[in-house]
Amino acid sequence: MTAVERTGAPPPDKTILDADAMARTLDRIAHQILEKTEGGADTVLLGIPTRGAPLARRLGDRIRTFADLAMPVGTLDITLYRDDLRLRGVRALEHTDLPAGGIDDQRVILVDDVLFSGRTVRAALDALKDLGRPSSVQLAVLVDRGHRQLPIRADYVGKNIPTSMAESVHVRLSEVDGADAVILTPGGAR
Amino acid sequence: MIDHLLSASDLDRETATLVLDTAGEMAAVSGREVKKLPTLRGRTVVNLFYEDSTRTRISFEAAAKRLSADVINFAAKGSSVSKGESLKDTALTLQAMGADAVVIRHSASGAAHRLSGWIDGSVVNAGDGTHEHPTQALLDAYTMRSRLGRLEGLRVALVGDVLHSRVARSNVWLLNTLGAEVTLVAPPTLLPVGVENWPVQVSYDLDAVLPKLDVVMMLRVQRERMSASFFPSVREYSRRYGLDVVRMGLLPEHAIVMHPGPMIRGMEISPEVADSARSTIVEQVANGVSVRMAVLYLMLGGIA
């Protein structure tokens, strides 16, 4: 299931996580967050648009169910902090929406769909610095596909997927794409 | 995404909406403790002002600085321009200095357009003669949208010196693009030739128009551009086209009052109206910074 073909003819698209597996994975991450944060007090979930935002909301929903705890959930747009704007061209801005209490002295858990080069997370750390002073910052990702370009590591990983640079990982979420799945496609680096 | 911003008519509906949406996100930055983004670090924006306009210059300067761009202010007064240097030579100097964007205010209509042909960087028209002032129109549209929730179908009147007003011209094009209905209200002498070809209605009677409006935008009477008499007296102008409390009472409950500034209190608009809760004059200034941040980001954020 997790074996990755690296040679020969391009393999067909491969579903790494289907909807059920994704649900179980998010259940596990939610439990891990509660465990690692010792009950989840003074903790804020911040999703990075596009797909990090619904993932953060889902984790927030699970944590409410599992621990009867309303962990604040927000979104953090990092577009204006990207270091590749000049290379890739401008893009429309997403919305930054911090929880009412802000992030000062909170444990902030950044939530994103795929961890790849680490540059998005670096930009998110810069953005956080301008928005307040969290007591600590953690990172939760649904998929870690490797190929880091910066010394960044996730605290919570849904699934490690060893990939080649030629492959791309597509996370599909029902809120954005109509269905839940993680798909590995050959060719076309993300 | 945008190469230059020379005229409000350069913007199609999609692009104009993108600018307004982006400005909405930029406005959030202005409400933060750290009002600074690293987005345009290392880019240079030149404010090239041949006409005095502290308000517009400061607004562009604040916008560029909040995006971390370097800002060079160039006032023509006391520069080589007063020694006779042409716009083209000034442009070439700016080009040599590596300006990524030039914000130009000039008394000659079309100056911004000429400048865009001489330099590689982006050009923003910050007012050229009696022609256009597109970022003002964008900030006006932004203000209307944030107060009234929409632009489509809004009934807007531009009142006063339409002839000399670049604000009016840019507003007509932009509001038309965004689906608002525009009525120009002015004495016949202060309407431009060819206004019948504009996508607007024209009226000489302010009182008749007011009850149907969502927005009334008072224009400044530009005495400095008037070489002849366009109306008999200030008093008469004020009586027929000025907005006082009594006249404001004719507006529907929800309608807002706008003015691009600087206003001449007592002539175009009475102090009570200017300071009323319906007036968006101070809001327009704040929105100006957000809109200009959006324009600079969309022009300079991407591939140089």
Short mmCIF file of C-alpha atoms in Angstrom, two decimals, chain A residues 26-35 37 39-41 43-45 55-73 109 111 156:
data_model
loop_
_atom_site.label_atom_id
_atom_site.label_comp_id
_atom_site.label_asym_id
_atom_site.label_seq_id
_atom_site.Cartn_x
_atom_site.Cartn_y
_atom_site.Cartn_z
CA LEU A 26 -7.32 12.86 11.76
CA ASP A 27 -8.77 11.03 14.79
CA ARG A 28 -5.26 9.94 15.70
CA ILE A 29 -3.75 13.42 15.24
CA ALA A 30 -6.50 14.93 17.41
CA HIS A 31 -5.72 12.41 20.18
CA GLN A 32 -2.00 13.08 19.81
CA ILE A 33 -2.58 16.81 20.13
CA LEU A 34 -4.58 16.27 23.32
CA GLU A 35 -1.87 14.00 24.67
CA THR A 37 -0.52 19.38 24.95
CA GLY A 39 -5.33 18.30 27.66
CA GLY A 40 -5.19 21.09 25.12
CA ALA A 41 -5.35 24.14 27.39
CA THR A 43 -3.78 25.98 22.55
CA VAL A 44 -4.91 27.43 19.21
CA LEU A 45 -5.23 25.64 15.88
CA LEU A 55 -8.22 20.40 8.27
CA ALA A 56 -7.79 22.67 11.30
CA ARG A 57 -11.58 22.94 11.64
CA ARG A 58 -11.92 19.16 11.47
CA LEU A 59 -9.27 18.70 14.15
CA GLY A 60 -11.07 21.29 16.27
CA ASP A 61 -14.35 19.37 15.86
CA ARG A 62 -12.71 16.09 16.88
CA ILE A 63 -11.05 17.64 19.90
CA ARG A 64 -14.41 19.02 20.99
CA THR A 65 -15.90 15.52 20.66
CA PHE A 66 -13.05 13.64 22.34
CA ALA A 67 -12.27 16.03 25.18
CA ASP A 68 -15.28 18.33 25.39
CA LEU A 69 -12.89 21.20 24.79
CA ALA A 70 -13.51 24.16 22.46
CA MET A 71 -10.00 24.67 21.14
CA PRO A 72 -9.98 27.96 19.19
CA VAL A 73 -9.52 27.52 15.44
CA ILE A 109 -0.47 24.52 16.24
CA VAL A 111 -2.09 22.89 10.36
CA TYR A 156 2.14 15.59 14.20
#
